[in-house]
CSV table of C-alpha atoms (C1' of nucleotides) in Angstrom, one decimal:
chain,number,residue,atom,x,y,z
A,1,MET,CA,2.7,-5.5,-0.3
A,2,LEU,CA,0.8,-7.1,-2.4
A,3,SER,CA,-2.8,-7.2,-1.8
A,4,LYS,CA,-4.3,-10.7,-1.4
A,5,LYS,CA,-6.8,-10.3,-3.9
A,6,THR,CA,-3.7,-10.1,-6.3
A,7,LYS,CA,-2.2,-12.4,-4.3
A,8,TYR,CA,-5.0,-15.3,-4.8
A,9,GLY,CA,-5.7,-14.0,-8.2
A,10,LEU,CA,-2.0,-14.8,-9.6
A,11,LYS,CA,-2.4,-18.4,-7.4
A,12,ALA,CA,-5.7,-18.7,-9.2
A,13,LEU,CA,-4.3,-17.9,-12.6
A,14,THR,CA,-1.7,-20.6,-12.3
A,15,PHE,CA,-3.7,-23.2,-11.1
A,16,LEU,CA,-6.0,-23.2,-14.2
A,17,ALA,CA,-3.0,-22.7,-17.0
A,18,SER,CA,-1.0,-25.6,-15.4
A,19,GLN,CA,-4.3,-27.6,-15.8
A,20,PRO,CA,-3.9,-30.5,-18.4
A,21,ASN,CA,-7.0,-29.3,-20.7
A,22,ARG,CA,-9.4,-26.4,-20.6
A,23,GLU,CA,-12.6,-27.9,-18.9
A,24,PRO,CA,-14.0,-26.1,-16.5
A,25,ILE,CA,-12.7,-26.1,-12.8
A,26,GLN,CA,-15.0,-25.3,-10.0
A,27,ILE,CA,-14.2,-22.1,-7.5
A,28,ALA,CA,-14.5,-24.4,-4.4
A,29,GLU,CA,-11.8,-27.1,-6.5
A,30,VAL,CA,-9.0,-23.9,-6.8
A,31,ALA,CA,-10.2,-22.6,-3.1
A,32,LYS,CA,-8.9,-25.7,-1.6
A,33,HIS,CA,-5.9,-26.6,-3.8
A,34,GLU,CA,-4.6,-22.8,-3.1
A,35,ASN,CA,-5.8,-22.5,0.6
A,36,ILE,CA,-8.2,-19.4,-0.3
A,37,SER,CA,-11.2,-18.5,1.3
A,38,GLN,CA,-13.8,-19.8,-1.1
A,39,LYS,CA,-15.8,-17.0,-1.1
A,40,PHE,CA,-13.3,-14.3,-1.4
A,41,LEU,CA,-11.5,-16.0,-4.3
A,42,GLU,CA,-15.2,-16.4,-6.0
A,43,SER,CA,-15.3,-12.1,-6.5
A,44,ILE,CA,-12.1,-13.0,-8.0
A,45,LEU,CA,-12.7,-15.3,-10.6
A,46,LEU,CA,-15.8,-12.7,-11.3
A,47,THR,CA,-13.3,-9.8,-11.7
A,48,LEU,CA,-10.9,-11.9,-13.9
A,49,ARG,CA,-13.9,-13.2,-16.0
A,50,ARG,CA,-15.2,-9.4,-16.6
A,51,ASN,CA,-11.8,-8.8,-17.8
A,52,GLY,CA,-11.6,-11.4,-20.4
A,53,PHE,CA,-9.0,-13.7,-18.9
A,54,LEU,CA,-11.3,-16.2,-17.9
A,55,GLY,CA,-14.7,-18.2,-19.2
A,56,SER,CA,-17.0,-19.6,-17.0
A,57,LYS,CA,-19.8,-22.1,-17.0
A,58,LYS,CA,-22.9,-22.4,-14.8
A,59,GLY,CA,-24.3,-24.9,-13.4
A,60,LYS,CA,-23.1,-28.8,-13.2
A,61,GLY,CA,-20.1,-29.5,-14.3
A,62,GLY,CA,-19.4,-25.8,-14.2
A,63,GLY,CA,-16.5,-23.6,-13.5
A,64,TYR,CA,-14.1,-21.7,-14.5
A,65,TYR,CA,-11.2,-21.9,-17.1
A,66,LEU,CA,-8.8,-20.0,-19.1
A,67,ILE,CA,-10.2,-18.4,-22.4
A,68,LYS,CA,-6.3,-17.3,-23.8
A,69,ASP,CA,-3.4,-19.0,-24.0
A,70,PRO,CA,-0.7,-18.8,-20.6
A,71,SER,CA,1.8,-17.4,-22.8
A,72,GLU,CA,-0.4,-14.4,-24.1
A,73,ILE,CA,-1.0,-13.0,-20.7
A,74,GLN,CA,1.2,-10.6,-19.7
A,75,MET,CA,1.0,-10.0,-16.4
A,76,THR,CA,0.9,-5.9,-17.0
A,77,SER,CA,-3.0,-6.4,-17.3
A,78,VAL,CA,-2.9,-8.9,-14.6
A,79,MET,CA,-1.8,-6.6,-12.6
A,80,ARG,CA,-3.6,-3.4,-13.4
A,81,VAL,CA,-6.7,-5.2,-13.0
A,82,LEU,CA,-6.2,-6.9,-10.0
A,83,GLU,CA,-3.7,-4.5,-8.1
A,84,GLY,CA,-4.5,-1.3,-9.8
A,85,PRO,CA,-1.9,1.2,-11.6
A,86,ILE,CA,1.6,-0.1,-11.5
A,87,ALA,CA,2.8,3.0,-10.4
A,88,MET,CA,3.1,3.9,-7.1
A,89,VAL,CA,1.9,7.6,-7.4
A,90,PRO,CA,-0.2,8.9,-10.4
A,91,CYS,CA,1.5,11.6,-11.5
A,92,VAL,CA,3.6,8.9,-13.4
A,93,SER,CA,0.9,6.5,-14.0
A,94,LEU,CA,0.8,5.7,-18.0
A,95,ASN,CA,-3.0,4.2,-17.5
A,96,PHE,CA,-4.1,6.2,-14.6
A,97,TYR,CA,-2.2,9.5,-15.0
A,98,GLU,CA,-3.7,12.5,-12.2
A,99,LYS,CA,-1.9,15.5,-11.0
A,100,CYS,CA,-0.9,15.6,-7.8
A,101,ASP,CA,-2.7,18.6,-5.8
A,102,ASP,CA,0.2,19.1,-3.6
A,103,CYS,CA,2.6,19.8,-6.8
A,104,PRO,CA,3.4,22.6,-8.1
A,105,ASP,CA,5.6,21.2,-11.4
A,106,GLU,CA,6.2,17.6,-12.0
A,107,GLY,CA,9.5,18.9,-14.0
A,108,ILE,CA,11.4,19.4,-10.5
A,109,CYS,CA,9.6,16.7,-8.3
A,110,SER,CA,12.1,14.5,-7.0
A,111,VAL,CA,9.4,11.9,-6.1
A,112,ASN,CA,7.9,12.5,-9.7
A,113,LYS,CA,11.8,11.7,-10.8
A,114,LEU,CA,12.2,8.2,-8.3
A,115,MET,CA,9.0,6.7,-9.1
A,116,LEU,CA,9.3,7.4,-12.9
A,117,LYS,CA,12.5,5.0,-12.8
A,118,VAL,CA,10.2,2.2,-10.5
A,119,ARG,CA,7.8,2.3,-13.4
A,120,ASP,CA,9.9,1.4,-16.0
A,121,ALA,CA,11.6,-0.7,-14.3
A,122,ASN,CA,8.3,-2.6,-13.3
A,123,LEU,CA,7.0,-2.3,-16.5
A,124,GLU,CA,9.8,-3.8,-18.0
A,125,VAL,CA,9.4,-6.9,-15.7
A,126,TYR,CA,5.7,-7.1,-16.0
A,127,ARG,CA,5.7,-6.5,-19.8
A,128,ASN,CA,8.3,-9.5,-19.9
A,129,THR,CA,6.7,-12.3,-17.7
A,130,THR,CA,3.7,-13.7,-18.8
A,131,LEU,CA,1.5,-16.7,-17.0
A,132,ALA,CA,3.3,-19.2,-18.4
A,133,ASP,CA,6.6,-18.1,-17.4
A,134,LEU,CA,5.2,-18.9,-13.9
A,135,ILE,CA,4.1,-22.2,-14.2
A,136,THR,CA,6.4,-24.7,-12.6
A,137,GLN,CA,6.9,-27.7,-14.9
B,1,MET,CA,1.1,2.9,-3.9
B,2,LEU,CA,3.3,5.2,-2.6
B,3,SER,CA,2.9,7.0,1.1
B,4,LYS,CA,2.5,10.4,1.7
B,5,LYS,CA,4.8,9.5,4.2
B,6,THR,CA,7.4,8.2,2.3
B,7,LYS,CA,6.5,11.1,-0.3
B,8,TYR,CA,6.5,13.6,1.9
B,9,GLY,CA,10.1,12.5,3.6
B,10,LEU,CA,11.8,12.0,0.0
B,11,LYS,CA,10.6,16.1,-0.7
B,12,ALA,CA,12.2,17.1,2.8
B,13,LEU,CA,15.1,15.3,2.0
B,14,THR,CA,15.7,16.5,-1.0
B,15,PHE,CA,14.7,20.4,-0.1
B,16,LEU,CA,17.2,20.1,2.5
B,17,ALA,CA,20.1,18.3,0.4
B,18,SER,CA,19.2,21.4,-2.2
B,19,GLN,CA,20.2,24.2,0.1
B,20,PRO,CA,23.5,26.0,-0.3
B,21,ASN,CA,24.7,25.1,3.1
B,22,ARG,CA,24.3,22.9,5.6
B,23,GLU,CA,22.5,25.0,8.3
B,24,PRO,CA,19.7,23.8,9.8
B,25,ILE,CA,16.4,24.3,8.2
B,26,GLN,CA,13.0,25.0,10.4
B,27,ILE,CA,10.5,22.4,10.0
B,28,ALA,CA,8.2,25.3,9.2
B,29,GLU,CA,10.2,26.2,6.7
B,30,VAL,CA,10.3,23.1,4.8
B,31,ALA,CA,6.5,22.6,5.5
B,32,LYS,CA,5.7,25.5,3.9
B,33,HIS,CA,8.1,24.8,0.9
B,34,GLU,CA,6.5,21.7,0.3
B,35,ASN,CA,3.1,21.8,1.2
B,36,ILE,CA,3.2,19.3,4.3
B,37,SER,CA,1.7,19.4,6.8
B,38,GLN,CA,3.5,20.8,9.8
B,39,LYS,CA,2.4,17.8,12.2
B,40,PHE,CA,3.1,15.5,10.2
B,41,LEU,CA,6.1,16.8,8.6
B,42,GLU,CA,7.6,16.6,12.1
B,43,SER,CA,7.1,12.8,13.1
B,44,ILE,CA,8.6,12.4,9.6
B,45,LEU,CA,11.9,14.1,9.9
B,46,LEU,CA,12.1,12.7,13.6
B,47,THR,CA,12.0,9.0,12.0
B,48,LEU,CA,14.4,10.3,9.4
B,49,ARG,CA,16.9,11.5,12.1
B,50,ARG,CA,16.6,8.8,14.5
B,51,ASN,CA,17.3,6.6,11.7
B,52,GLY,CA,21.1,8.7,10.7
B,53,PHE,CA,19.8,11.2,7.6
B,54,LEU,CA,19.5,13.9,9.6
B,55,GLY,CA,21.0,16.0,12.3
B,56,SER,CA,18.9,18.5,14.5
B,57,LYS,CA,19.8,21.7,17.1
B,58,LYS,CA,17.5,23.0,19.2
B,59,GLY,CA,16.6,26.7,20.1
B,60,LYS,CA,16.5,29.5,18.5
B,61,GLY,CA,18.1,29.4,15.1
B,62,GLY,CA,17.9,25.8,14.7
B,63,GLY,CA,16.1,23.1,12.7
B,64,TYR,CA,17.0,19.9,10.5
B,65,TYR,CA,20.1,19.6,8.3
B,66,LEU,CA,21.5,17.0,6.6
B,67,ILE,CA,24.7,15.1,8.0
B,68,LYS,CA,25.7,13.2,5.0
B,69,ASP,CA,26.3,13.8,1.5
B,70,PRO,CA,23.5,13.2,-1.0
B,71,SER,CA,25.6,11.2,-3.4
B,72,GLU,CA,26.3,9.0,-0.1
B,73,ILE,CA,22.2,8.3,0.9
B,74,GLN,CA,21.0,5.6,-1.5
B,75,MET,CA,17.2,4.9,-2.1
B,76,THR,CA,17.2,1.3,-0.7
B,77,SER,CA,17.8,3.2,2.9
B,78,VAL,CA,15.3,5.6,2.4
B,79,MET,CA,13.2,3.5,1.0
B,80,ARG,CA,13.1,0.9,3.6
B,81,VAL,CA,12.9,3.5,6.8
B,82,LEU,CA,9.9,5.6,5.1
B,83,GLU,CA,8.2,2.2,3.2
B,84,GLY,CA,9.2,-0.6,4.9
B,85,PRO,CA,9.9,-3.5,2.6
B,86,ILE,CA,10.8,-3.5,-0.5
B,87,ALA,CA,9.5,-6.9,-1.8
B,88,MET,CA,5.8,-7.0,-2.0
B,89,VAL,CA,5.8,-10.1,-0.5
B,90,PRO,CA,7.7,-11.1,2.8
B,91,CYS,CA,9.3,-14.3,1.3
B,92,VAL,CA,10.9,-12.9,-1.8
B,93,SER,CA,12.4,-9.8,0.8
B,94,LEU,CA,16.0,-9.6,2.2
B,95,ASN,CA,15.9,-7.4,4.6
B,96,PHE,CA,12.2,-9.0,6.2
B,97,TYR,CA,12.0,-12.0,5.0
B,98,GLU,CA,9.0,-14.0,6.3
B,99,LYS,CA,7.4,-17.2,5.2
B,100,CYS,CA,3.9,-17.2,3.9
B,101,ASP,CA,1.7,-18.9,6.4
B,102,ASP,CA,-0.9,-20.2,3.2
B,103,CYS,CA,1.8,-21.5,0.7
B,104,PRO,CA,3.2,-24.3,1.3
B,105,ASP,CA,6.4,-24.9,-0.8
B,106,GLU,CA,8.2,-21.3,-2.5
B,107,GLY,CA,10.0,-23.5,-4.7
B,108,ILE,CA,6.6,-23.9,-6.9
B,109,CYS,CA,4.6,-20.9,-5.9
B,110,SER,CA,3.8,-18.6,-8.9
B,111,VAL,CA,3.9,-15.5,-6.7
B,112,ASN,CA,6.9,-16.0,-5.4
B,113,LYS,CA,8.6,-16.3,-8.7
B,114,LEU,CA,7.1,-13.0,-10.2
B,115,MET,CA,7.7,-11.4,-7.4
B,116,LEU,CA,11.6,-12.2,-6.8
B,117,LYS,CA,12.2,-10.5,-10.1
B,118,VAL,CA,9.9,-7.6,-9.2
B,119,ARG,CA,12.4,-7.1,-6.0
B,120,ASP,CA,15.3,-7.2,-8.1
B,121,ALA,CA,14.1,-4.8,-10.5
B,122,ASN,CA,13.6,-2.2,-7.7
B,123,LEU,CA,16.2,-3.1,-5.7
B,124,GLU,CA,18.6,-1.8,-9.0
B,125,VAL,CA,16.6,1.0,-9.1
B,126,TYR,CA,17.1,2.1,-5.9
B,127,ARG,CA,20.6,0.5,-5.5
B,128,ASN,CA,21.5,3.3,-8.2
B,129,THR,CA,19.8,6.0,-7.5
B,130,THR,CA,21.0,8.4,-4.6
B,131,LEU,CA,19.4,12.0,-3.1
B,132,ALA,CA,22.0,13.5,-5.3
B,133,ASP,CA,20.1,12.2,-8.0
B,134,LEU,CA,17.0,13.7,-7.5
B,135,ILE,CA,18.1,17.2,-7.0
B,136,THR,CA,16.8,19.5,-9.9
B,137,GLN,CA,19.6,21.5,-11.1
C,1,DG,C1',-38.2,-30.1,-11.1
C,2,DT,C1',-34.1,-30.8,-8.2
C,3,DT,C1',-29.7,-30.1,-7.9
C,4,DA,C1',-25.1,-28.3,-8.4
C,5,DT,C1',-22.9,-24.2,-9.7
C,6,DT,C1',-21.4,-19.7,-10.8
C,7,DC,C1',-23.3,-15.1,-10.6
C,8,DC,C1',-24.3,-10.4,-7.5
C,9,DT,C1',-25.3,-7.3,-4.1
C,10,DA,C1',-25.1,-5.2,0.9
C,11,DT,C1',-22.4,-5.4,4.5
C,12,DT,C1',-19.0,-5.8,8.6
C,13,DA,C1',-14.5,-6.4,10.2
C,14,DA,C1',-10.0,-5.1,10.5
C,15,DA,C1',-6.2,-2.6,9.0
C,16,DT,C1',-3.5,1.0,8.1
C,17,DC,C1',-2.4,5.2,6.6
C,18,DT,C1',-3.0,10.5,7.5
C,19,DA,C1',-3.8,14.1,10.3
C,20,DT,C1',-4.4,16.0,14.8
C,21,DA,C1',-4.1,17.6,19.6
C,22,DG,C1',-1.5,18.9,23.7
C,23,DG,C1',1.7,19.3,25.8
C,24,DG,C1',6.9,17.9,27.4
C,25,DT,C1',12.0,18.9,26.7
C,26,DA,C1',16.0,20.9,25.5
C,27,DA,C1',18.8,24.9,23.6
C,28,DT,C1',19.8,29.5,22.5
C,29,DA,C1',19.6,34.8,23.2
C,30,DA,C1',19.6,38.5,25.3
D,1,DT,C1',18.0,34.0,34.8
D,2,DT,C1',14.7,34.6,31.6
D,3,DA,C1',11.7,35.0,27.8
D,4,DT,C1',11.8,32.4,23.6
D,5,DT,C1',11.8,29.5,20.3
D,6,DA,C1',11.9,24.6,18.1
D,7,DC,C1',12.7,20.0,18.6
D,8,DC,C1',10.8,15.8,20.7
D,9,DC,C1',7.1,12.6,22.1
D,10,DT,C1',2.7,10.0,22.7
D,11,DA,C1',-2.3,9.5,22.0
D,12,DT,C1',-5.8,9.5,19.5
D,13,DA,C1',-9.2,10.2,16.0
D,14,DG,C1',-11.0,10.3,11.4
D,15,DA,C1',-10.5,8.6,6.8
D,16,DT,C1',-10.2,5.0,3.8
D,17,DT,C1',-9.0,0.6,1.8
D,18,DT,C1',-8.8,-4.6,2.5
D,19,DA,C1',-10.6,-9.0,3.6
D,20,DA,C1',-14.1,-12.0,4.6
D,21,DT,C1',-19.0,-13.2,5.1
D,22,DA,C1',-23.8,-13.6,4.4
D,23,DG,C1',-27.7,-14.5,1.2
D,24,DG,C1',-29.8,-15.2,-2.1
D,25,DA,C1',-30.7,-15.0,-7.8
D,26,DA,C1',-29.5,-17.3,-12.0
D,27,DT,C1',-28.3,-20.7,-14.4
D,28,DA,C1',-27.5,-25.7,-16.6
D,29,DA,C1',-27.7,-30.3,-17.0
D,30,DC,C1',-29.5,-34.5,-15.5
DNA sequence: GTTATTCCTATTAAATCTATAGGGTAATAA
DNA sequence: TTATTACCCTATAGATTTAATAGGAATAAC
C-alpha cells in the first residue's frame, strides 16, 4: 500500500506545479484544496523542502513553492524521499542495499529473483515519469 | 516492503516445486530448510492450501505438496493471496477496487495517474512469471 | 511590536505485522 | 485398537510502522 504521506506529498507537489507562477502558497491553502490534515501536510512539505524539491518563505505572504521545473522532477527521487526504497526487499535495492539475514545465498533465492524483476519494472515507470506528466491540463 | 508472510510463502512454494516428486513434505522440513519459524509457516501453508496451491496429507508420512505444475502458477495469483492487492491504491485495483474518500475526481488525480502505470508494470511482471521461472536449476 | 506564517520536537493513537501459545482433529502404522 | 504423527484452528501478545496531534519557537512583513 502507498502511504498517506506519499499520497499527500504527490498531491501537494502536483498542486504547486500547476500554479501559474512560483509565488509561495500557504500550507493551509494546499491542505484545504487537497483535503489533507494541515499539521500532517506541514511535516510532509518540510521533508520535501529539506530534500530539495521545495523552497519556503516564512512570515506574512510566506508559503511553499517549487524550485525546479516539473519536467525535471523524476518520480524515482520523489518516491525515494516520501515512500522509501523502491525495491520491495533490501537485497535488491540499489540505494538501500542490505543482505537478508535469513537468506544464505541471494543467487539462488526465488524471492530475490522475482523482486529484481519487479524493481526494474517500477524503476522504468518512475524514471520515465516526471511531475509534469502528472498534471492534468 | 514485502511482508515476511509473502516472502516465506514464496520460498516454501519454490522449495516444494523443486522437489523431484510430489510426495508430501513435512512443515518442519520446509521450515528448517528455509529458516522460517515453524508455527508461522504453518499458517502460511494453510492459506496456500485453502487457495488451491497446495494439497496436504495428515498422519505419519504426511505433509504438504504442490497440486499444480509450477509453470501453471502465475505470480499474480500468488501475490494476491499472500500479499493482497497488487495495486498500491484501491482506486486503481482490478480485483479490489474502492473509491478514495478524500479524492473528488479520479480522472484528474495525479496519484491515480501514476499508480495506474505502476500497477500495469507490476501486472506485466507477475503475469509473465510463474513458479517454474523462480526455481534455480 | 504585532501579526501571520513556517519550522521543529515530542508524543499519542491506531493499525498492521510477526510470532507464539496451546490445544483440537484427522489420518496412518503397527 | 492404540499410539503416533502431523495437520488444523483460534486467540493473543509484542513489535513496528503509520497517521495524526499538540505546543511552541523562529522568522518576516507591515
